[in-house]
Amino acid sequence: MNKNYRLLFIAFLFYLIGHILWTYTIIFEKTLINESIEIWIVNIPFFIFGVIGLIATFCLYNKI
């Protein structure tokens, strides 16, 4: 597997984690921790997805 595609795969894994956490907070509508901490816990995987996805697509663009 090419390194760039591996980065894209890891990026989409972080997206999946973020989406699962987000869905969990919507379905159960109760906070296990402080609400602001919960917001950060949900948003961090989406941020990592964006950064890794941007790096991977930039590497793929330069390779073409």
Short mmCIF file of C-alpha atoms in Angstrom, two decimals:
data_model
loop_
_atom_site.label_atom_id
_atom_site.label_comp_id
_atom_site.label_asym_id
_atom_site.label_seq_id
_atom_site.Cartn_x
_atom_site.Cartn_y
_atom_site.Cartn_z
CA MET A 1 0.00 0.00 0.00
CA ASN A 2 1.34 3.38 -0.97
CA LYS A 3 2.26 5.73 1.89
CA ASN A 4 -0.16 8.41 0.68
CA TYR A 5 -3.08 6.01 0.55
CA ARG A 6 -2.18 4.77 4.02
CA LEU A 7 -2.41 8.38 5.24
CA LEU A 8 -5.84 8.72 3.64
CA PHE A 9 -6.95 5.49 5.29
CA ILE A 10 -5.79 6.74 8.71
CA ALA A 11 -7.53 10.07 8.08
CA PHE A 12 -10.83 8.36 7.36
CA LEU A 13 -10.42 6.21 10.48
CA PHE A 14 -10.24 9.42 12.51
CA TYR A 15 -13.34 10.65 10.68
CA LEU A 16 -15.14 7.45 11.63
CA ILE A 17 -14.10 7.83 15.28
CA GLY A 18 -15.32 11.43 15.32
CA HIS A 19 -18.60 10.49 13.70
CA ILE A 20 -19.20 7.67 16.19
CA LEU A 21 -18.53 10.00 19.13
CA TRP A 22 -20.79 12.67 17.64
CA THR A 23 -23.59 10.17 17.04
CA TYR A 24 -23.22 8.89 20.61
CA THR A 25 -23.66 12.39 22.04
CA ILE A 26 -26.72 13.01 19.85
CA ILE A 27 -28.45 9.72 20.66
CA PHE A 28 -27.94 9.71 24.42
CA GLU A 29 -28.23 13.50 24.94
CA LYS A 30 -26.46 13.40 28.28
CA THR A 31 -22.94 14.44 29.07
CA LEU A 32 -20.65 12.01 30.81
CA ILE A 33 -18.13 14.74 31.52
CA ASN A 34 -18.18 18.51 31.37
CA GLU A 35 -19.97 19.69 28.20
CA SER A 36 -17.06 21.79 26.93
CA ILE A 37 -14.66 18.86 27.36
CA GLU A 38 -17.08 16.61 25.50
CA ILE A 39 -17.20 19.09 22.61
CA TRP A 40 -13.40 19.01 22.40
CA ILE A 41 -13.35 15.20 22.53
CA VAL A 42 -15.76 15.07 19.58
CA ASN A 43 -13.96 17.75 17.54
CA ILE A 44 -10.36 16.53 17.93
CA PRO A 45 -10.78 13.47 15.64
CA PHE A 46 -12.35 15.67 12.94
CA PHE A 47 -9.42 18.10 13.23
CA ILE A 48 -6.90 15.26 12.90
CA PHE A 49 -8.88 13.94 9.91
CA GLY A 50 -8.62 17.34 8.24
CA VAL A 51 -4.90 17.72 8.81
CA ILE A 52 -3.91 14.19 7.75
CA GLY A 53 -6.30 14.29 4.78
CA LEU A 54 -4.83 17.59 3.63
CA ILE A 55 -1.27 16.25 3.89
CA ALA A 56 -2.17 13.04 2.04
CA THR A 57 -3.97 14.81 -0.80
CA PHE A 58 -1.12 17.30 -1.14
CA CYS A 59 1.35 14.39 -1.42
CA LEU A 60 -0.85 12.64 -3.97
CA TYR A 61 -1.21 15.87 -5.98
CA ASN A 62 2.56 16.37 -6.11
CA LYS A 63 3.11 12.76 -7.18
CA ILE A 64 0.83 13.08 -10.24
#
